[in-house]
CSV table of C-alpha atoms and ligand atoms in Angstrom, one decimal:
chain,number,residue,atom,x,y,z
A,1,MET,CA,0.0,0.0,0.0
A,2,SER,CA,1.5,3.3,-1.0
A,3,THR,CA,1.8,5.9,1.7
A,4,LEU,CA,0.0,9.1,1.3
A,5,PRO,CA,1.6,12.6,1.7
A,6,ASP,CA,0.3,14.5,4.7
A,7,PHE,CA,-1.8,16.9,2.6
A,8,LEU,CA,-3.9,14.1,1.2
A,9,ARG,CA,-6.6,12.1,3.0
A,10,ILE,CA,-8.5,9.3,1.3
A,11,ASP,CA,-11.3,7.2,2.7
A,12,PRO,CA,-11.8,4.5,0.2
A,13,ALA,CA,-14.9,3.1,2.0
A,14,SER,CA,-16.9,6.3,1.6
A,15,ARG,CA,-14.9,7.5,-1.4
A,16,ARG,CA,-14.2,10.8,0.3
A,17,VAL,CA,-11.0,12.7,-0.4
A,18,SER,CA,-9.7,15.7,1.5
A,19,LEU,CA,-7.1,17.8,-0.4
A,20,ASP,CA,-6.3,21.5,-0.4
A,21,GLY,CA,-6.2,22.5,-4.1
A,22,ARG,CA,-4.2,25.5,-3.1
A,23,ASN,CA,-1.4,23.6,-1.6
A,24,PRO,CA,1.8,24.0,-3.8
A,25,ALA,CA,2.9,20.5,-2.8
A,26,PHE,CA,-0.2,19.3,-4.7
A,27,TYR,CA,-0.4,21.6,-7.7
A,28,GLY,CA,3.3,21.6,-8.1
A,29,ASP,CA,3.2,17.9,-9.0
A,30,PRO,CA,-0.5,16.8,-9.3
A,31,ASN,CA,0.5,13.6,-11.2
A,32,ARG,CA,1.8,12.1,-8.0
A,33,VAL,CA,-1.6,12.6,-6.4
A,34,TYR,CA,-3.5,11.3,-9.4
A,35,ALA,CA,-1.4,8.1,-9.3
A,36,LEU,CA,-2.5,7.6,-5.7
A,37,LEU,CA,-6.1,8.3,-6.5
A,38,HIS,CA,-5.9,5.6,-9.2
A,39,VAL,CA,-4.7,3.1,-6.6
A,40,HIS,CA,-7.1,4.0,-3.8
A,41,CYS,CA,-10.2,5.8,-5.1
A,42,PRO,CA,-10.5,6.8,-8.8
A,43,THR,CA,-14.0,8.2,-8.4
A,44,PHE,CA,-14.2,10.3,-5.3
A,45,TYR,CA,-16.1,13.1,-3.5
A,46,TRP,CA,-13.7,16.0,-3.0
A,47,GLU,CA,-14.7,17.5,0.3
A,48,GLU,CA,-13.2,20.9,-0.2
A,49,GLN,CA,-14.8,21.3,-3.7
A,50,LYS,CA,-18.1,19.6,-2.5
A,51,GLN,CA,-18.3,17.7,-5.8
A,52,TRP,CA,-17.7,14.3,-7.3
A,53,PHE,CA,-14.6,13.9,-9.4
A,54,PHE,CA,-13.7,11.2,-11.9
A,55,THR,CA,-10.2,10.1,-12.9
A,56,GLY,CA,-10.7,6.7,-14.5
A,57,TYR,CA,-10.0,6.9,-18.3
A,58,ASP,CA,-13.1,5.0,-19.3
A,59,HIS,CA,-15.3,7.0,-17.0
A,60,VAL,CA,-13.9,10.4,-18.1
A,61,ASN,CA,-14.0,9.3,-21.8
A,62,ALA,CA,-17.6,8.1,-21.5
A,63,LEU,CA,-18.8,11.2,-19.5
A,64,LEU,CA,-17.4,13.6,-22.1
A,65,ARG,CA,-19.5,11.9,-24.7
A,66,ASP,CA,-22.6,11.3,-22.5
A,67,ARG,CA,-25.5,13.4,-23.7
A,68,ARG,CA,-27.2,13.1,-20.3
A,69,PHE,CA,-24.5,15.5,-19.2
A,70,GLY,CA,-23.8,19.0,-20.6
A,71,ARG,CA,-21.6,22.1,-20.3
A,72,GLN,CA,-24.8,24.1,-19.9
A,73,ILE,CA,-28.1,23.5,-18.1
A,74,LEU,CA,-29.9,26.8,-18.5
A,75,HIS,CA,-31.3,25.7,-21.9
A,76,ILE,CA,-33.5,23.1,-20.1
A,77,ALA,CA,-34.0,24.6,-16.6
A,78,THR,CA,-34.2,28.0,-14.9
A,79,ARG,CA,-31.9,29.3,-12.2
A,80,GLU,CA,-34.9,29.2,-9.9
A,81,ASP,CA,-35.5,25.4,-10.6
A,82,LEU,CA,-31.9,24.7,-9.8
A,83,GLY,CA,-31.6,27.0,-6.8
A,84,LEU,CA,-28.8,28.9,-8.5
A,85,ALA,CA,-27.9,32.5,-7.6
A,86,GLU,CA,-28.7,35.2,-10.2
A,87,PRO,CA,-25.6,36.4,-12.1
A,88,GLU,CA,-23.7,39.1,-10.2
A,89,PRO,CA,-24.0,42.7,-11.7
A,90,HIS,CA,-20.3,43.3,-11.4
A,91,LEU,CA,-19.8,40.3,-13.8
A,92,ALA,CA,-22.4,41.5,-16.4
A,93,ASN,CA,-19.8,42.1,-19.2
A,94,PHE,CA,-18.1,38.8,-18.5
A,95,GLU,CA,-21.4,36.9,-18.6
A,96,LEU,CA,-22.4,38.6,-21.9
A,97,ALA,CA,-19.1,37.7,-23.5
A,98,GLU,CA,-19.6,34.1,-22.3
A,99,ARG,CA,-23.3,33.9,-23.3
A,100,TYR,CA,-22.6,32.5,-26.8
A,101,SER,CA,-19.3,30.8,-26.2
A,102,LEU,CA,-19.1,27.4,-27.8
A,103,LEU,CA,-18.0,26.1,-24.4
A,104,GLU,CA,-21.2,27.4,-22.7
A,105,LEU,CA,-23.7,26.1,-25.3
A,106,GLU,CA,-25.5,22.8,-26.0
A,107,PRO,CA,-27.3,21.7,-29.1
A,108,PRO,CA,-29.0,23.0,-31.1
A,109,GLU,CA,-27.3,26.4,-30.5
A,110,HIS,CA,-23.9,24.7,-30.2
A,111,THR,CA,-24.3,22.8,-33.4
A,112,ARG,CA,-25.1,25.9,-35.4
A,113,LEU,CA,-22.2,27.9,-34.1
A,114,ARG,CA,-19.7,25.1,-34.2
A,115,THR,CA,-20.6,24.2,-37.8
A,116,LEU,CA,-19.9,27.8,-38.8
A,117,VAL,CA,-16.4,28.0,-37.4
A,118,ASN,CA,-15.4,24.4,-37.9
A,119,ARG,CA,-14.5,24.6,-41.5
A,120,ALA,CA,-11.6,27.0,-40.7
A,121,PHE,CA,-10.1,24.6,-38.2
A,122,VAL,CA,-10.1,21.3,-40.1
A,123,SER,CA,-6.6,19.9,-40.6
A,124,ARG,CA,-6.3,20.6,-44.3
A,125,HIS,CA,-6.9,24.3,-43.8
A,126,ILE,CA,-4.7,24.5,-40.7
A,127,GLU,CA,-1.8,22.7,-42.4
A,128,ARG,CA,-1.4,25.8,-44.7
A,129,LEU,CA,-0.2,27.7,-41.6
A,130,ARG,CA,2.9,25.6,-41.2
A,131,PRO,CA,5.2,28.0,-43.1
A,132,GLU,CA,4.0,31.0,-41.1
A,133,ILE,CA,4.5,29.1,-37.7
A,134,THR,CA,8.0,28.0,-38.9
A,135,GLU,CA,9.0,31.6,-39.9
A,136,LEU,CA,7.7,33.0,-36.6
A,137,ALA,CA,9.6,30.3,-34.5
A,138,GLU,CA,12.8,30.8,-36.4
A,139,ARG,CA,12.6,34.6,-36.1
A,140,LEU,CA,12.0,34.5,-32.3
A,141,ILE,CA,15.0,32.1,-31.9
A,142,ASP,CA,17.1,34.4,-34.0
A,143,GLY,CA,16.3,37.1,-31.5
A,144,PHE,CA,17.7,35.3,-28.4
A,145,GLU,CA,20.1,32.6,-29.8
A,146,LYS,CA,23.3,34.7,-29.3
A,147,ASP,CA,22.4,35.4,-25.6
A,148,GLY,CA,23.1,31.8,-24.5
A,149,ARG,CA,20.0,31.9,-22.2
A,150,THR,CA,16.4,32.8,-22.3
A,151,GLU,CA,13.2,32.7,-20.4
A,152,LEU,CA,11.2,30.6,-22.8
A,153,LEU,CA,7.7,31.6,-21.9
A,154,SER,CA,8.1,35.3,-22.5
A,155,SER,CA,10.5,35.0,-25.4
A,156,PHE,CA,8.8,32.2,-27.3
A,157,ALA,CA,5.8,30.3,-25.9
A,158,ASP,CA,3.7,33.3,-25.1
A,159,ILE,CA,4.0,34.8,-28.5
A,160,ILE,CA,3.5,32.0,-31.0
A,161,PRO,CA,-0.1,30.8,-30.2
A,162,VAL,CA,-1.6,34.3,-29.7
A,163,THR,CA,0.0,35.5,-33.0
A,164,MET,CA,-1.4,32.6,-34.9
A,165,ILE,CA,-4.9,32.6,-33.6
A,166,ALA,CA,-5.1,36.4,-33.9
A,167,ARG,CA,-3.9,36.2,-37.5
A,168,MET,CA,-6.5,33.6,-38.3
A,169,ILE,CA,-9.3,35.7,-36.9
A,170,GLY,CA,-8.0,38.8,-38.6
A,171,ILE,CA,-6.4,40.7,-35.7
A,172,PRO,CA,-3.2,42.5,-36.4
A,173,ASP,CA,0.0,41.2,-34.7
A,174,GLU,CA,0.7,44.4,-32.8
A,175,MET,CA,-2.5,43.7,-30.7
A,176,GLY,CA,-0.7,40.6,-29.3
A,177,PRO,CA,0.3,42.2,-25.9
A,178,ARG,CA,-3.2,43.6,-25.3
A,179,LEU,CA,-4.8,40.3,-26.2
A,180,LEU,CA,-2.6,38.6,-23.7
A,181,LYS,CA,-3.5,41.0,-21.0
A,182,TRP,CA,-7.2,40.7,-21.6
A,183,SER,CA,-7.1,37.0,-21.8
A,184,HIS,CA,-5.0,36.6,-18.6
A,185,ASP,CA,-7.6,38.7,-16.7
A,186,TYR,CA,-10.4,36.8,-18.3
A,187,VAL,CA,-9.1,33.3,-17.3
A,188,GLY,CA,-8.7,34.6,-13.8
A,189,MET,CA,-12.4,33.6,-13.5
A,190,TYR,CA,-11.6,29.9,-13.7
A,191,MET,CA,-9.1,29.8,-10.9
A,192,PHE,CA,-9.7,27.9,-7.7
A,193,LYS,CA,-8.8,30.9,-5.5
A,194,ARG,CA,-10.2,33.9,-7.4
A,195,THR,CA,-10.6,37.2,-5.5
A,196,PRO,CA,-13.1,40.1,-6.0
A,197,ASP,CA,-10.2,42.0,-7.6
A,198,ASP,CA,-9.8,39.1,-10.1
A,199,GLU,CA,-13.5,39.3,-10.9
A,200,HIS,CA,-13.4,43.0,-11.5
A,201,ALA,CA,-10.4,42.7,-13.7
A,202,ALA,CA,-12.0,39.9,-15.7
A,203,ASP,CA,-15.2,41.9,-16.2
A,204,ARG,CA,-13.3,45.0,-17.2
A,205,SER,CA,-11.2,43.1,-19.7
A,206,ALA,CA,-14.3,41.3,-21.1
A,207,LYS,CA,-15.8,44.7,-21.9
A,208,GLU,CA,-12.6,46.1,-23.5
A,209,PHE,CA,-12.2,42.9,-25.4
A,210,ALA,CA,-15.8,42.9,-26.7
A,211,ASP,CA,-15.6,46.6,-27.6
A,212,TYR,CA,-12.5,45.9,-29.6
A,213,VAL,CA,-14.0,42.9,-31.4
A,214,LYS,CA,-17.1,45.1,-32.2
A,215,THR,CA,-15.0,47.7,-33.9
A,216,LEU,CA,-13.3,45.0,-35.9
A,217,ILE,CA,-16.7,43.5,-36.9
A,218,ALA,CA,-17.8,47.0,-38.1
A,219,GLU,CA,-14.7,47.3,-40.2
A,220,ARG,CA,-15.1,43.8,-41.8
A,221,ARG,CA,-18.7,44.5,-42.5
A,222,LYS,CA,-17.6,47.4,-44.7
A,223,ALA,CA,-14.5,45.8,-46.1
A,224,PRO,CA,-14.4,42.0,-45.9
A,225,ARG,CA,-11.0,40.2,-45.9
A,226,GLU,CA,-9.7,36.7,-46.2
A,227,ASP,CA,-10.0,36.0,-42.5
A,228,LEU,CA,-12.2,34.0,-40.0
A,229,LEU,CA,-14.1,37.1,-38.7
A,230,SER,CA,-15.2,38.1,-42.2
A,231,HIS,CA,-16.1,34.5,-42.9
A,232,MET,CA,-18.2,34.3,-39.7
A,233,ILE,CA,-19.9,37.6,-40.5
A,234,HIS,CA,-20.9,36.7,-44.1
A,235,THR,CA,-21.7,33.0,-43.7
A,236,GLU,CA,-25.3,32.1,-43.2
A,237,GLN,CA,-26.9,28.9,-42.3
A,238,LYS,CA,-30.5,28.3,-43.4
A,239,GLY,CA,-30.8,32.1,-44.0
A,240,GLN,CA,-29.5,33.0,-40.5
A,241,TYR,CA,-26.4,35.1,-39.9
A,242,LEU,CA,-24.5,35.2,-36.6
A,243,SER,CA,-25.6,38.1,-34.4
A,244,ASP,CA,-23.0,40.6,-33.0
A,245,ASP,CA,-23.2,39.0,-29.6
A,246,GLU,CA,-22.5,35.6,-31.1
A,247,LEU,CA,-19.7,36.9,-33.1
A,248,VAL,CA,-18.1,38.6,-30.1
A,249,SER,CA,-18.4,35.5,-27.9
A,250,THR,CA,-17.0,33.3,-30.6
A,251,ALA,CA,-14.0,35.5,-31.3
A,252,ILE,CA,-13.3,35.7,-27.6
A,253,VAL,CA,-13.5,32.0,-26.9
A,254,LEU,CA,-11.3,31.3,-29.9
A,255,LEU,CA,-8.7,33.8,-28.8
A,256,ASN,CA,-8.7,32.6,-25.1
A,257,ALA,CA,-8.9,28.9,-25.7
A,258,GLY,CA,-6.7,29.4,-28.8
A,259,HIS,CA,-3.6,30.4,-26.9
A,260,GLU,CA,-3.6,29.9,-23.2
A,261,ALA,CA,-3.5,26.1,-23.2
A,262,THR,CA,-0.9,26.0,-26.1
A,263,VAL,CA,1.4,28.4,-24.3
A,264,HIS,CA,1.4,26.2,-21.2
A,265,GLN,CA,1.8,23.1,-23.4
A,266,ILE,CA,4.9,24.5,-25.1
A,267,GLY,CA,6.5,25.2,-21.7
A,268,ASN,CA,5.4,21.9,-20.1
A,269,SER,CA,6.6,19.9,-23.1
A,270,VAL,CA,10.1,21.5,-23.2
A,271,ARG,CA,10.5,20.9,-19.5
A,272,VAL,CA,9.4,17.2,-19.6
A,273,ILE,CA,11.7,16.6,-22.5
A,274,LEU,CA,14.7,18.2,-20.9
A,275,GLU,CA,14.1,16.5,-17.5
A,276,SER,CA,13.7,13.1,-19.1
A,277,GLY,CA,17.5,13.0,-19.9
A,278,LEU,CA,16.6,11.4,-23.3
A,279,SER,CA,18.0,12.8,-26.5
A,280,PRO,CA,15.7,15.4,-28.1
A,281,ALA,CA,17.3,14.8,-31.5
A,282,GLY,CA,16.0,11.2,-31.4
A,283,MET,CA,12.5,12.4,-30.3
A,284,PHE,CA,12.1,14.7,-33.3
A,285,ARG,CA,14.1,12.8,-36.0
A,286,ASP,CA,11.1,12.6,-38.4
A,287,GLU,CA,7.4,13.7,-38.6
A,288,ALA,CA,6.0,10.4,-37.2
A,289,THR,CA,8.4,10.4,-34.3
A,290,SER,CA,7.7,14.0,-33.5
A,291,GLU,CA,4.0,13.4,-33.5
A,292,ARG,CA,4.4,10.6,-31.0
A,293,THR,CA,6.6,12.7,-28.8
A,294,VAL,CA,4.1,15.5,-28.8
A,295,GLU,CA,1.2,13.2,-27.9
A,296,GLU,CA,3.2,11.8,-25.0
A,297,THR,CA,3.9,15.3,-23.7
A,298,LEU,CA,0.2,16.0,-24.0
A,299,ARG,CA,-0.5,12.8,-22.0
A,300,ILE,CA,1.9,13.3,-19.2
A,301,CYS,CA,1.8,17.1,-18.7
A,302,ALA,CA,-1.6,18.4,-20.0
A,303,PRO,CA,-2.1,22.1,-19.7
A,304,VAL,CA,-5.8,22.1,-18.5
A,305,HIS,CA,-6.7,19.5,-16.0
A,306,ILE,CA,-10.4,19.8,-15.1
A,307,PHE,CA,-13.6,20.2,-17.0
A,308,GLU,CA,-17.1,20.2,-15.5
A,309,ARG,CA,-20.4,18.9,-16.6
A,310,TRP,CA,-24.0,19.3,-15.4
A,311,ALA,CA,-26.2,16.2,-15.0
A,312,LEU,CA,-29.1,17.1,-17.3
A,313,GLU,CA,-31.3,14.3,-15.9
A,314,ASP,CA,-31.1,11.9,-12.9
A,315,VAL,CA,-28.4,9.3,-13.7
A,316,GLU,CA,-26.1,6.8,-11.9
A,317,ILE,CA,-22.4,6.6,-12.8
A,318,ASP,CA,-20.0,4.2,-11.1
A,319,GLY,CA,-22.6,3.5,-8.4
A,320,ILE,CA,-23.0,7.2,-7.6
A,321,PRO,CA,-26.5,8.6,-8.1
A,322,PHE,CA,-26.7,12.1,-9.6
A,323,ARG,CA,-29.7,14.3,-9.6
A,324,ARG,CA,-30.5,16.7,-12.5
A,325,GLY,CA,-28.6,19.9,-11.8
A,326,ASP,CA,-25.7,18.2,-10.0
A,327,LYS,CA,-22.2,19.1,-11.3
A,328,VAL,CA,-19.4,16.6,-11.8
A,329,SER,CA,-15.8,17.1,-12.6
A,330,LEU,CA,-13.7,15.2,-15.0
A,331,ILE,CA,-9.9,15.3,-14.4
A,332,LEU,CA,-8.6,14.8,-17.9
A,333,ALA,CA,-5.0,14.9,-16.9
A,334,ALA,CA,-5.5,12.1,-14.4
A,335,ALA,CA,-7.4,9.9,-16.9
A,336,ASN,CA,-4.2,10.2,-19.0
A,337,LEU,CA,-2.4,8.4,-16.2
A,338,ASP,CA,-4.8,5.5,-15.7
A,339,PRO,CA,-2.6,2.4,-15.1
A,340,GLY,CA,-5.4,0.3,-16.8
A,341,LYS,CA,-4.6,2.1,-20.1
A,342,PHE,CA,-0.9,3.2,-19.8
A,343,SER,CA,2.0,1.1,-18.7
A,344,ALA,CA,4.2,2.9,-16.1
A,345,PRO,CA,2.0,6.0,-16.5
A,346,LEU,CA,4.2,8.4,-14.6
A,347,VAL,CA,7.1,7.7,-17.0
A,348,PHE,CA,7.7,9.9,-20.1
A,349,LYS,CA,8.1,7.4,-23.0
A,350,PRO,CA,8.2,9.3,-26.2
A,351,ASP,CA,7.7,6.2,-28.3
A,352,ARG,CA,4.7,5.1,-26.3
A,353,ALA,CA,1.9,3.6,-28.6
A,354,GLU,CA,-1.1,3.0,-26.2
A,355,ALA,CA,-4.5,4.7,-25.8
A,356,ALA,CA,-5.1,8.2,-27.1
A,357,ASN,CA,-4.7,10.9,-24.5
A,358,LEU,CA,-7.8,12.8,-23.5
A,359,SER,CA,-6.1,16.2,-23.2
A,360,PHE,CA,-8.3,17.7,-26.0
A,361,GLY,CA,-11.5,16.2,-24.5
A,362,ALA,CA,-14.0,14.0,-26.5
A,363,GLY,CA,-17.6,14.2,-27.8
A,364,ILE,CA,-19.3,17.4,-29.1
A,365,HIS,CA,-17.1,19.8,-27.3
A,366,PHE,CA,-13.9,18.1,-28.4
A,367,CYS,CA,-11.3,20.9,-28.8
A,368,ILE,CA,-11.9,22.6,-32.1
A,369,GLY,CA,-8.4,23.9,-32.1
A,370,ALA,CA,-6.7,20.5,-31.7
A,371,PRO,CA,-5.3,20.4,-35.3
A,372,LEU,CA,-3.9,24.0,-34.8
A,373,ALA,CA,-2.4,23.2,-31.4
A,374,ARG,CA,-0.9,19.9,-32.7
A,375,LEU,CA,0.5,21.7,-35.7
A,376,GLU,CA,2.0,24.4,-33.6
A,377,LEU,CA,3.6,21.9,-31.2
A,378,ASN,CA,4.9,19.6,-34.0
A,379,THR,CA,6.4,22.7,-35.8
A,380,VAL,CA,8.0,24.7,-33.0
A,381,LEU,CA,9.4,22.0,-30.8
A,382,PRO,CA,11.6,20.3,-33.5
A,383,ILE,CA,12.8,23.8,-34.5
A,384,LEU,CA,13.7,24.7,-31.0
A,385,PHE,CA,15.6,21.5,-30.2
A,386,ARG,CA,17.4,21.6,-33.7
A,387,ARG,CA,18.5,25.3,-33.4
A,388,LEU,CA,19.6,24.9,-29.7
A,389,PRO,CA,21.0,21.4,-29.4
A,390,GLY,CA,22.7,22.0,-26.0
A,391,LEU,CA,19.5,23.2,-24.4
A,392,ARG,CA,19.4,22.8,-20.6
A,393,ILE,CA,17.2,24.0,-17.7
A,394,ALA,CA,19.1,26.8,-16.0
A,395,GLU,CA,16.9,27.2,-12.9
A,396,THR,CA,14.3,25.0,-11.3
A,397,PRO,CA,11.1,25.8,-13.2
A,398,ARG,CA,8.4,27.7,-11.3
A,399,VAL,CA,4.9,26.2,-11.7
A,400,LYS,CA,2.0,28.6,-12.0
A,401,ASP,CA,0.3,29.4,-8.7
A,402,VAL,CA,-3.0,27.7,-9.7
A,403,TYR,CA,-4.4,24.3,-10.0
A,404,HIS,CA,-7.0,24.3,-12.9
A,405,PHE,CA,-4.4,25.2,-15.5
A,406,HIS,CA,-1.1,23.4,-15.3
A,407,GLY,CA,1.7,25.5,-16.7
A,408,LEU,CA,5.0,27.3,-15.8
A,409,GLU,CA,5.5,30.8,-14.5
A,410,ARG,CA,9.0,30.8,-15.9
A,411,LEU,CA,11.2,28.4,-17.8
A,412,ASP,CA,14.8,29.6,-17.7
A,413,LEU,CA,17.0,27.8,-20.3
A,414,THR,CA,20.6,28.0,-21.3
A,415,TRP,CA,22.7,26.3,-24.1
B,501,HEM,C1,-2.6,22.2,-26.2
B,501,HEM,C2,-3.6,23.0,-26.5
B,501,HEM,C3,-5.0,22.8,-26.2
B,501,HEM,C4,-5.6,22.0,-25.3
B,501,HEM,C5,-5.0,21.0,-24.3
B,501,HEM,C6,-7.1,22.2,-25.4
B,501,HEM,C7,-8.0,21.5,-24.7
B,501,HEM,C8,-9.4,21.6,-24.9
B,501,HEM,C9,-10.4,20.8,-24.2
B,501,HEM,C10,-10.1,19.6,-23.2
B,501,HEM,C11,-11.6,21.2,-24.7
B,501,HEM,C12,-13.0,20.5,-24.3
B,501,HEM,C13,-13.6,21.1,-23.1
B,501,HEM,C14,-14.8,20.3,-22.6
B,501,HEM,O1,-15.1,19.3,-23.2
B,501,HEM,O2,-15.4,20.8,-21.7
B,501,HEM,C15,-11.4,22.3,-25.6
B,501,HEM,C16,-12.4,23.0,-26.3
B,501,HEM,C17,-12.2,24.0,-27.0
B,501,HEM,N1,-10.9,24.5,-27.5
B,501,HEM,FE1,-9.1,23.8,-27.0
B,501,HEM,N2,-7.3,23.2,-26.3
B,501,HEM,C18,-6.1,23.6,-26.8
B,501,HEM,C19,-5.9,24.5,-27.8
B,501,HEM,C20,-6.9,25.2,-28.5
B,501,HEM,C21,-6.7,26.0,-29.6
B,501,HEM,C22,-5.3,26.4,-30.3
B,501,HEM,C23,-7.9,26.6,-29.9
B,501,HEM,C24,-8.1,27.5,-31.0
B,501,HEM,C25,-9.0,27.6,-31.8
B,501,HEM,C26,-8.9,26.0,-29.0
B,501,HEM,C27,-10.2,26.3,-29.0
B,501,HEM,C28,-11.1,25.6,-28.3
B,501,HEM,C29,-12.6,25.8,-28.4
B,501,HEM,C30,-13.3,26.9,-29.2
B,501,HEM,C31,-13.2,24.9,-27.6
B,501,HEM,C32,-14.7,24.7,-27.4
B,501,HEM,C33,-15.2,23.7,-28.4
B,501,HEM,C34,-16.7,23.4,-28.2
B,501,HEM,O3,-17.2,23.6,-27.0
B,501,HEM,O4,-17.3,23.0,-29.1
B,501,HEM,N3,-8.2,25.1,-28.2
B,501,HEM,N4,-10.0,22.5,-25.7
């Protein structure tokens, strides 16, 4: 029986777990806790979060696809029915920006919006971006190569995903820093320990962000270009166009989801590769090997760990009865470590060929940006390790002070 660290209590009989999500010993290395949960209690009630959590691969995979659960419930029930508080006035701008986010919708609204943007994100369209991603990565490395050291997040990882998604939507490169600021404030809403200041910052940034997108919509209405925003404005489905609120929400969710996770994944991947002691040259020797390496990094150090679902009806899963309106949490990053699916799950094995990782989700909300994120990772990581073959970690990497997102605050490298 493996011993538990002092910050973790598990009672397998009642399936109750006590764990402070704000403890750095936990979020600094959540994989260690996930491995223990797999041994003792893969489905558990997290006392501090007051909710049921699933870590088993088959459960998480099935729940993501289970239409008795949804990301939204207000399409079939009122706040009053569910005993939910009314939205807070100081979050009005945030709520409006989220109102038509793909991540907050269920069919039929979800199907309509997703169909309209999906075409731009299919692999054959995305593949055309490879030269641009290559050029950007090479240029950034040109900028710091002679220094012999760099902080990779600010000099590289932070810049590539936001530039690419902004260009796709039709936003000029020089907006990059403002987009990053808005989006950092915005995702503050998803943190375990958010404060009233975080909420005000998120609401303010949602307003600025929405106002900016509205100006851009007005410009593209007058003068369409070859970009996603023009495409969304002018595409109709069964005679219906997207409303301005729908356009704003869609642009915002694409921008936010489109870079935050990929930034963290670039940092996490470089770290795990360098810490493995294996030869990066071997991991990226050709396209097929690179793809496997990238998938293994997505499995073992996913950037976003938890996604929630509402039970849309009464339903029992793994012996636990849920009532309509209950919330459940799925720990995707833990499902990726299920010993029933992956041999020696805590070990980074770049040539692993086992189950597919669940880092991009599954079912109707499966990450629309997965082909873009995969292309970015498969393009920039080989370039980085080829250009800087002596790459080493210069200082112990600092993990971000949050749980939900798993990424690095800094990654100081030398060569
Ligand atoms: C490594 C990078 C990324 C990871 C790990 C990731 C992960 C995920 C996951 C797990 C979901 C499903 C959430 C759920 O089921 O509740 C999701 C949805 C989504 N992702 Fe990503 N994502 C990444 C990059 C991107 C990029 C580059 C874009 C840019 C377009 C993007 C846009 C979206 C959108 C719009 C959704 C909502 C789709 C829907 O609800 O239909 N993501 N992502």
